[in-house]
Short mmCIF file of C-alpha atoms in Angstrom, two decimals:
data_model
loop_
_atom_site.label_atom_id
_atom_site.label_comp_id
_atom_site.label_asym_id
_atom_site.label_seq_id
_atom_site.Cartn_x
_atom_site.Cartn_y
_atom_site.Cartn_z
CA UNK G 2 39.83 8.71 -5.91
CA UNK G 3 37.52 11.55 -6.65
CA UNK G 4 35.61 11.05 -3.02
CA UNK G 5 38.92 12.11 -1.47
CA UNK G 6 39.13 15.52 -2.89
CA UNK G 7 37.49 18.60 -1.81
CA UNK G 8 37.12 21.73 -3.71
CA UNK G 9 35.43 23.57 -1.33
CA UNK G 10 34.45 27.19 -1.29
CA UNK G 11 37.75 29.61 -0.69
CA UNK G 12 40.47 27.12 -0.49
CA UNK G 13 42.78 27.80 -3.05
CA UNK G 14 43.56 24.09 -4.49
CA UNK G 15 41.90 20.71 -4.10
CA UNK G 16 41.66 19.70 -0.56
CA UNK G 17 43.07 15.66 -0.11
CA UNK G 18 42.10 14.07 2.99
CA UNK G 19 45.15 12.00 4.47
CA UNK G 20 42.68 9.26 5.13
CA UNK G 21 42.73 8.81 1.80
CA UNK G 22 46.39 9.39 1.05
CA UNK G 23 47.13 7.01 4.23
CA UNK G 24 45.02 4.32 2.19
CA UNK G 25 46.61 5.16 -0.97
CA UNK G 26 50.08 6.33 -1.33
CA UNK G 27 52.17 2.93 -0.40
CA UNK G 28 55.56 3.48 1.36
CA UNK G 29 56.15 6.86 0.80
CA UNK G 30 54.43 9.60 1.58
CA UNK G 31 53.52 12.56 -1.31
CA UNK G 32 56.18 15.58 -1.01
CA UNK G 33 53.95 18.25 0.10
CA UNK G 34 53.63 16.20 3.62
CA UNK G 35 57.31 15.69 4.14
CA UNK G 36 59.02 18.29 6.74
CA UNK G 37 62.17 20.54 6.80
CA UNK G 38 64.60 18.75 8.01
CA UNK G 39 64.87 20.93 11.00
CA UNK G 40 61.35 20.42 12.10
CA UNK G 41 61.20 16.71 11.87
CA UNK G 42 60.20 14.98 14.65
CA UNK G 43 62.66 12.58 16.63
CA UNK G 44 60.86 9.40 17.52
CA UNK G 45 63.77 7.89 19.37
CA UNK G 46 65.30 9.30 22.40
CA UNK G 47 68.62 10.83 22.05
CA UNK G 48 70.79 13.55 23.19
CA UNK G 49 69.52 16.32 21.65
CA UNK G 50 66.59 14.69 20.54
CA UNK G 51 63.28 13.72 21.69
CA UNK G 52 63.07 12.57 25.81
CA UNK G 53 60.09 10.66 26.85
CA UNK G 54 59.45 12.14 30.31
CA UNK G 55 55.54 13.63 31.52
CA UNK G 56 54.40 17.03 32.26
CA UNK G 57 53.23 17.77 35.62
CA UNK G 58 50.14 15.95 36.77
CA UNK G 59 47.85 17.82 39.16
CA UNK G 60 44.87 16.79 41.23
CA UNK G 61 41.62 19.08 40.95
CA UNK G 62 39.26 17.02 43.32
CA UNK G 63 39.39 20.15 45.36
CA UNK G 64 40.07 23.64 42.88
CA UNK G 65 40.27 25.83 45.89
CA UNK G 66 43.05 24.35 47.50
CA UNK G 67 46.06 26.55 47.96
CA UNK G 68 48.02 23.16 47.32
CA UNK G 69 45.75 22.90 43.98
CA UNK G 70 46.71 26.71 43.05
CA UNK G 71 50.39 26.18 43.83
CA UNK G 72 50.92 23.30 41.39
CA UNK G 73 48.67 24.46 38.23
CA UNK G 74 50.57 28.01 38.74
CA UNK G 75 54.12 26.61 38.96
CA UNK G 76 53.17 23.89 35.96
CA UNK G 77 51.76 27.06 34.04
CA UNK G 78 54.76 29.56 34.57
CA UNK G 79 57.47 26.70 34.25
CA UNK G 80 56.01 24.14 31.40
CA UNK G 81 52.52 26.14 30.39
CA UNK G 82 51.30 22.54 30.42
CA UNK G 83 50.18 19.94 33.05
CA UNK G 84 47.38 16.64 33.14
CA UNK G 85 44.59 17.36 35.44
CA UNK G 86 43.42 14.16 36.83
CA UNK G 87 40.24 13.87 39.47
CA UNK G 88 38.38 16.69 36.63
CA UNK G 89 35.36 16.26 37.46
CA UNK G 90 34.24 14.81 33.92
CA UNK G 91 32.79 11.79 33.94
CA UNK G 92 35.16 9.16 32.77
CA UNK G 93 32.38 7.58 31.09
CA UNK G 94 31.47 10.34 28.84
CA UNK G 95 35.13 10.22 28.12
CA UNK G 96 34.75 7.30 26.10
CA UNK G 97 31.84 7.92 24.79
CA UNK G 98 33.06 10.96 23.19
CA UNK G 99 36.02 9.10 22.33
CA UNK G 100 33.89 6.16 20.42
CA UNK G 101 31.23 8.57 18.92
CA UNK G 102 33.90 10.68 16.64
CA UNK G 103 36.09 7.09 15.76
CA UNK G 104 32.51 6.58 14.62
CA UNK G 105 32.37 9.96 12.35
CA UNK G 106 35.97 9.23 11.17
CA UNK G 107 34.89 5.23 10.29
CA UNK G 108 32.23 6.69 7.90
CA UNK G 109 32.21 6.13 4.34
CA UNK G 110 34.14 9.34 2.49
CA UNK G 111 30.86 10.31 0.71
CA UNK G 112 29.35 10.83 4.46
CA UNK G 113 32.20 12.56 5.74
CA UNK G 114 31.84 14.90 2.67
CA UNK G 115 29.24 16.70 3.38
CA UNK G 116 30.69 18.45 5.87
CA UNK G 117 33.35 19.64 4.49
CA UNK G 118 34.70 23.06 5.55
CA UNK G 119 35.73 26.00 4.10
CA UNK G 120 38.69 28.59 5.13
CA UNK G 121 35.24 31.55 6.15
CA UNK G 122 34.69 29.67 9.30
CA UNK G 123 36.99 26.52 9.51
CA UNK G 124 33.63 24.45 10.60
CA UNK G 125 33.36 21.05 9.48
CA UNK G 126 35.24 18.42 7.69
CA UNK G 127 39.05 19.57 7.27
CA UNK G 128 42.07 18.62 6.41
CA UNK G 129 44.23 21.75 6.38
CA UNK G 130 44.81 25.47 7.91
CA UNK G 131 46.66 27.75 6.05
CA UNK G 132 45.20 29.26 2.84
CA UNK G 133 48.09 29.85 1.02
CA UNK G 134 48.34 27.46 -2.57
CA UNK G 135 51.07 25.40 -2.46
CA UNK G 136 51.99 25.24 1.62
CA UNK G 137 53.07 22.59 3.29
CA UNK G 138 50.48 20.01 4.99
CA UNK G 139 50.05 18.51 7.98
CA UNK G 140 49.45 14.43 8.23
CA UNK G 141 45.79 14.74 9.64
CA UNK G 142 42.21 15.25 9.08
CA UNK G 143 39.96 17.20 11.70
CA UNK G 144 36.61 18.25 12.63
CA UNK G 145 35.96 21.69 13.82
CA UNK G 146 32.92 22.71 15.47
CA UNK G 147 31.31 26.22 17.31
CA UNK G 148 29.70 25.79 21.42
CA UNK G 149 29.78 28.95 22.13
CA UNK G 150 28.68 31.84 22.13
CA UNK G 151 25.42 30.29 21.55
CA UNK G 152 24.24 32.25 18.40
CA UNK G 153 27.66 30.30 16.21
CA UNK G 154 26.22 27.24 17.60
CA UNK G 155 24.74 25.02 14.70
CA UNK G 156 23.57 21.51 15.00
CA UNK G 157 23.12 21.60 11.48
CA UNK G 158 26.71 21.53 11.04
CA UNK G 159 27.34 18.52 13.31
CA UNK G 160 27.61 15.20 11.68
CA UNK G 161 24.32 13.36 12.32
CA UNK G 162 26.49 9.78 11.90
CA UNK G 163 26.72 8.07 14.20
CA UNK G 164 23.35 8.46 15.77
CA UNK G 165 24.59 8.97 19.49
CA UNK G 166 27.39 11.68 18.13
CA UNK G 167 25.30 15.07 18.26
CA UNK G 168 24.05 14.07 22.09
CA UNK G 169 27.19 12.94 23.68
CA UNK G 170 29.04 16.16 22.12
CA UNK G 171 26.41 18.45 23.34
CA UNK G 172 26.93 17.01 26.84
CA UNK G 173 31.03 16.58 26.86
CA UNK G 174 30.98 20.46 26.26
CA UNK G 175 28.78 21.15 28.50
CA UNK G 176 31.13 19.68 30.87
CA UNK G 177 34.12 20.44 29.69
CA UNK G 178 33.13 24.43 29.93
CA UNK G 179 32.37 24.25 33.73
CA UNK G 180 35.51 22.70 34.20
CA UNK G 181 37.21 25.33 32.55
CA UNK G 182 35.65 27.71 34.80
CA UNK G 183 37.26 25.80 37.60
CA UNK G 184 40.49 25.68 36.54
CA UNK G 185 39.78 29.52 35.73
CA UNK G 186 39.47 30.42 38.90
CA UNK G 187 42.69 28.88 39.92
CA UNK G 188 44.64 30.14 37.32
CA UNK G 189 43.72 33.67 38.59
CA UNK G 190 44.04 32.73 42.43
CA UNK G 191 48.06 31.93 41.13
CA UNK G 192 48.57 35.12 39.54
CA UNK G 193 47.29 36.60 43.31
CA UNK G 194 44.25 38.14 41.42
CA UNK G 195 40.63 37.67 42.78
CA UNK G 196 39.35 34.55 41.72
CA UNK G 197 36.85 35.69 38.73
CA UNK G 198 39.10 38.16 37.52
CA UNK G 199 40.68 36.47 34.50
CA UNK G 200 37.21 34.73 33.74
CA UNK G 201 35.88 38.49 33.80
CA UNK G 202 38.64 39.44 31.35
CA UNK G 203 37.69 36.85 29.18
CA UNK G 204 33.53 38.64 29.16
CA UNK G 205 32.79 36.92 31.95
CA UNK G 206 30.94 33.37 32.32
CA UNK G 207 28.67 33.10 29.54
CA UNK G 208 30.57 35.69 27.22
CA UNK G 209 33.61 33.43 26.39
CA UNK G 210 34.00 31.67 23.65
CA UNK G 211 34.47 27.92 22.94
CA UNK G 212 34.78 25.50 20.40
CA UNK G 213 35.98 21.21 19.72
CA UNK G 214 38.55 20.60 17.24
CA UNK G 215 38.90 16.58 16.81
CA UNK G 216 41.96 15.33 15.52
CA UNK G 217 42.55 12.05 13.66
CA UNK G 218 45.91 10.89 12.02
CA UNK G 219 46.01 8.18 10.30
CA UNK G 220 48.66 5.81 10.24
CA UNK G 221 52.14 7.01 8.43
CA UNK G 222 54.68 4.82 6.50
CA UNK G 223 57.10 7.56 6.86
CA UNK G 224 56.30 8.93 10.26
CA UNK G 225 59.95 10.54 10.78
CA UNK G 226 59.18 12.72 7.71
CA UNK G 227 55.96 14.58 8.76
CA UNK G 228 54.01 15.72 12.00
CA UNK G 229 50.41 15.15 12.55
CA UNK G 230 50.29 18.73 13.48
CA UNK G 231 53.32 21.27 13.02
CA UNK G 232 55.00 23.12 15.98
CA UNK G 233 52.96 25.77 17.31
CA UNK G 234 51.20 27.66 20.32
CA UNK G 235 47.30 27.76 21.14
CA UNK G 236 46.53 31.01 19.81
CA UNK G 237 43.56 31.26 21.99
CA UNK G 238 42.74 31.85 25.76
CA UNK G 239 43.09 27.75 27.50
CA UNK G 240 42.96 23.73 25.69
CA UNK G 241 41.21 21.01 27.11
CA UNK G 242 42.85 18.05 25.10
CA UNK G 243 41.83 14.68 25.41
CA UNK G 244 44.22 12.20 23.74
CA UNK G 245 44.31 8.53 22.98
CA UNK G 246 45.44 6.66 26.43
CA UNK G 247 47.26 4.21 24.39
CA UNK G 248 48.46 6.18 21.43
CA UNK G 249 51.40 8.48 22.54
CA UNK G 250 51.85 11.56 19.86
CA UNK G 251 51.69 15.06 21.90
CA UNK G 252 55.42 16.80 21.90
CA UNK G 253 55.83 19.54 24.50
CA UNK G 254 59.06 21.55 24.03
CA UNK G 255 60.52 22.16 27.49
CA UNK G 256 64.39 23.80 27.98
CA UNK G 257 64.99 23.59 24.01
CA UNK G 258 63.95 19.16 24.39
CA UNK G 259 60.95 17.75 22.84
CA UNK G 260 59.36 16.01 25.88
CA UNK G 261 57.14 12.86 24.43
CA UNK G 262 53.70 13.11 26.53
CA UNK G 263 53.08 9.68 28.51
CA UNK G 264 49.27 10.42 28.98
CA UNK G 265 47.35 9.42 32.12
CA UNK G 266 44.31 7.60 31.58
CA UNK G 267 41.07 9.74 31.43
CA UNK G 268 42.92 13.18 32.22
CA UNK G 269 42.75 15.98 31.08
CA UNK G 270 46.23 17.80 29.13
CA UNK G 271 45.38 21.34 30.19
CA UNK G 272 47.61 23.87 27.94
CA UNK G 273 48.31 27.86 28.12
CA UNK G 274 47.00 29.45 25.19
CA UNK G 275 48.37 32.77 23.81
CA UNK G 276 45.50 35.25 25.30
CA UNK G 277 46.26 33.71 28.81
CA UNK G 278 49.60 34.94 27.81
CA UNK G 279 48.78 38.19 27.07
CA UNK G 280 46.43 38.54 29.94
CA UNK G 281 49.02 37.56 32.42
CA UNK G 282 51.92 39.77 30.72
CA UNK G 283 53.56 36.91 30.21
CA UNK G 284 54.00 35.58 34.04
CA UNK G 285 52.04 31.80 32.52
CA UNK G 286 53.30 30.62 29.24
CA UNK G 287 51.74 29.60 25.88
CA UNK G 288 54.58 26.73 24.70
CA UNK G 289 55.08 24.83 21.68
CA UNK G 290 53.67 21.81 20.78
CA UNK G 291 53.09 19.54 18.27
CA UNK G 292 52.30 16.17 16.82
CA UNK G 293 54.14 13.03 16.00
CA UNK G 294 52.17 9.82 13.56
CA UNK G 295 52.62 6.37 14.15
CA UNK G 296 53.13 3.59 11.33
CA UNK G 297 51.40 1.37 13.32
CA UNK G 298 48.23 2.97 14.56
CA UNK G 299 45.77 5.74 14.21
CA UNK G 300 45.40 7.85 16.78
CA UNK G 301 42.54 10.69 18.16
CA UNK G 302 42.13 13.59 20.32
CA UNK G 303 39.60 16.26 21.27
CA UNK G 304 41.01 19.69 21.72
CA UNK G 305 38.50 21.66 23.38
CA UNK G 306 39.74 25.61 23.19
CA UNK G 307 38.24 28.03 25.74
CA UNK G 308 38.75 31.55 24.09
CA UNK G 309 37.94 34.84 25.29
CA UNK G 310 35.30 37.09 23.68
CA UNK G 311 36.29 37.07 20.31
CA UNK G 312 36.08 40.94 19.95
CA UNK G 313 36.99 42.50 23.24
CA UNK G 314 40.03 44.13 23.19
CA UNK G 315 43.46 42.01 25.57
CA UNK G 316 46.03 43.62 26.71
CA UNK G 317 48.20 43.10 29.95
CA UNK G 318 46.03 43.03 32.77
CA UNK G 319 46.99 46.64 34.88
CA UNK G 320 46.84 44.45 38.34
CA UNK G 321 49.71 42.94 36.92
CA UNK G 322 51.93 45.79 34.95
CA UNK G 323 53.92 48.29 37.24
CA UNK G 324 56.69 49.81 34.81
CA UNK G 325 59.50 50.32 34.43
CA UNK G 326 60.46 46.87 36.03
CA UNK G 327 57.27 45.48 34.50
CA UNK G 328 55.99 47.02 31.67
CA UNK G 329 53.29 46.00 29.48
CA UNK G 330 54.72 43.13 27.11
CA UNK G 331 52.28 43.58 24.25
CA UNK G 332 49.86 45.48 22.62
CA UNK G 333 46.05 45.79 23.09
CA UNK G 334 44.43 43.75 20.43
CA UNK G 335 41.16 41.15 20.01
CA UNK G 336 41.39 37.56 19.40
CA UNK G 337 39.52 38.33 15.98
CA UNK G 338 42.42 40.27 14.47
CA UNK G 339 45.04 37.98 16.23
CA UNK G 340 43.47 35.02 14.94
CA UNK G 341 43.68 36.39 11.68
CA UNK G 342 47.11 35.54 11.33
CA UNK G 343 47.01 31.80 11.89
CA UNK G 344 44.24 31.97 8.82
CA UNK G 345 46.45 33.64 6.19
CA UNK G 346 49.54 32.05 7.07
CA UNK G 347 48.70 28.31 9.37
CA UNK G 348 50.76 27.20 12.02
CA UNK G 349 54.16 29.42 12.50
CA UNK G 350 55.36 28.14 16.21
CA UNK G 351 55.02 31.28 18.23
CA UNK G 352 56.03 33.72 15.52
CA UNK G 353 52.83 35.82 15.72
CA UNK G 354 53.20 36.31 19.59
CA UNK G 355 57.08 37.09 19.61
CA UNK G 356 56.31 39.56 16.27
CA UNK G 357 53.95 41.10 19.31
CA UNK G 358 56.16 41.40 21.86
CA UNK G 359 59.13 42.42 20.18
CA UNK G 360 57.20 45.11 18.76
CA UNK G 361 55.98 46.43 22.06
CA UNK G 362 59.68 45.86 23.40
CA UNK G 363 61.41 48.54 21.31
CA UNK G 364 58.84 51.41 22.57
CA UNK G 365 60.12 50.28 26.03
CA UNK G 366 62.70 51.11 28.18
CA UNK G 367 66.15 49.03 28.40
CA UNK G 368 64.61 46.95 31.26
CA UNK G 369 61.52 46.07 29.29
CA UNK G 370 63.84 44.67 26.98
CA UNK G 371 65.41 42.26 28.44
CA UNK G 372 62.23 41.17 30.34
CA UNK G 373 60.92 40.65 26.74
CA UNK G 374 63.56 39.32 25.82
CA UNK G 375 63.97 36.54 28.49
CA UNK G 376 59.99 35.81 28.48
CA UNK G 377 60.06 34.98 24.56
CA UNK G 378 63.07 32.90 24.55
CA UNK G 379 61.52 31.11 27.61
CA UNK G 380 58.64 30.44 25.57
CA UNK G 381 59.82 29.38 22.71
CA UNK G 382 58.10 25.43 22.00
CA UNK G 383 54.24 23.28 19.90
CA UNK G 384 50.57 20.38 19.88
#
């Protein structure tokens, strides 16, 4: 049992990989994995309860389509969500990806060890967020990796096993960023901004910031008790996420439901992060999302965030504040000190960004309020 446990650097207990625990702990699962009661997930649908239903699904084969714009914008103000099929990605490289990081995950835990990660940068080998002894955890390991900007970059830090692992993930980013360029330039097209002006918010092509997050959750006796990631929102600028086809487990809250993602094969789940809120004063939505385990079946996905310059100053961008009837919902601030949050304290839904808002809210006017007010409830939801 002592290959399970990490005492890394900074964390403030023994880390316990759920692969491990998974293996180990029977029919019930240990307490600190086991929900509130009120964050639970329902895996049956019922009134109330968790519907089975999919986001939108939008076609990029042609980005500059005013057809393309319409749906990503409406999908992005309404849900904050959609699956973008006809990407561009190869599907091929899909799978490879796919098969080269069940390969990391199928290691021997001695292997996987010596990656493990510690709270200064996140990279590596994980198997938990918050830093605070005692918290509650989340049924799931991780790997956590730096693209860009190129100087946080490290192959050194990249698992070397399998063999083909380092290669294909070098070339999935490299094509995953260029389609986030694309989809970019649409998102700013929608908010009837020039095309590059969000990307040139964000420092412009080649001053963003990026980095791969794979998930894998191992199977769950008690998968009604625990989530394979709590409720929250993206706290950075846009997700890439590339799920299991077979292996349902994304939650999307939508209108106060927990919408069950049916994932299309080889798309892309394309979510709002909190900067893109920010950016757009709130006209696209970062929602809640989060993830349910199976008792049957492992499952994987590749979250590829694409963040803005970590220390240029967000705020509302002016194009799209005109008080009093739209004032500026929140606060200038980088993605370095509102990142900093999620490190102290983990996933908190969208806590941080509504502490935000409501804070800019009550130096408004009576009309900013209730525009606050509205926007926050409206995006209230988790991954």
């Amino acid at each position: 049992m002592s290959s399970c446990f990490n005492g890394g650097a900074g964390w403030p207990e023994p880390v316990v990989r759920v692969q491990a625990v998974s293996d180990s702990c029977g029919a019930t699962i240990p307490e600190r994995y086991v929900k509130a009661a009120s964050e639970r997930p329902s895996l049956v649908a019922a009134p109330g309860g968790c519907m089975n239903n999919n986001i939108p699904v939008v076609d990029m084969s042609m980005p500059d389509g005013e057809e393309t714009t319409r749906a990503v914008a409406a999908a992005c103000r309404e849900w904050g969500f959609f699956q973008a099929v006809n990407h561009g990605v190869r599907p091929e490289l899909l799978r490879r990806a796919r098969a080269a990081w069940r390969g990391f995950f199928g290691q021997p835990a001695e292997v996987r060890e010596r990656y493990a990660n510690s709270p200064a940068t996140y990279e590596g080998y994980g198997s938990r967020l918050g830093t605070a002894k005692g918290g509650p955890l989340d049924w799931g390991d991780y790997y956590f990796l730096h693209l860009l900007p190129p100087a946080l970059k490290s192959h050194d830090k990249w698992p070397s096993l399998p063999h083909t692992l380092r290669e294909t993930t070098e070339e999935y980013a490299e094509e995953v960023v260029q389609l986030c360029r694309r989809v970019m330039r649409v998102l700013s097209t929608g908010l009837g901004l020039d095309d590059g002006r969000l990307q040139a918010a964000f420092g412009g092509a080649g001053g963003e910031g990026a980095c791969l997050r794979v998930n894998f959750y191992p199977r769950c006796p008690q998968p009604e008790l625990t989530l394979g990631v709590a409720s929250h929102s993206d706290p950075g600028g846009m997700t890439m996420l590339l799920v299991d086809d077979h292996v349902r487990g994304l939650q999307v809250r939508n209108a106060d439901q927990w919408i069950t993602v049916d994932p299309v094969p080889d798309a892309f789940i394309v979510n709002i992060g909190d900067q893109i809120q920010v950016l757009s004063n709130a006209a696209y939505k970062s929602v809640e999302h989060r993830v349910a385990v199976s008792a049957a079946e492992e499952r994987l996905s590749l979250a590829f965030f694409y963040n803005p310059r970590s220390d240029l100053p967000l705020a509302p961008m002016p194009e799209l504040v005109a008080p009093p009837a739209r004032p500026p919902l929140y606060p200038s601030m980088t993605f370095d000190e509102y990142r900093e949050h999620i490190r102290r304290r983990g996933l908190s839904g969208k806590a941080q960004l509504q502490s935000l808002q409501t804070t800019t809210k009550t130096c408004a006017p009576p009309a900013a309020a209730t525009t606050a007010s509205s926007s926050s409830s409206a995006g209230t939801l988790a991954r």
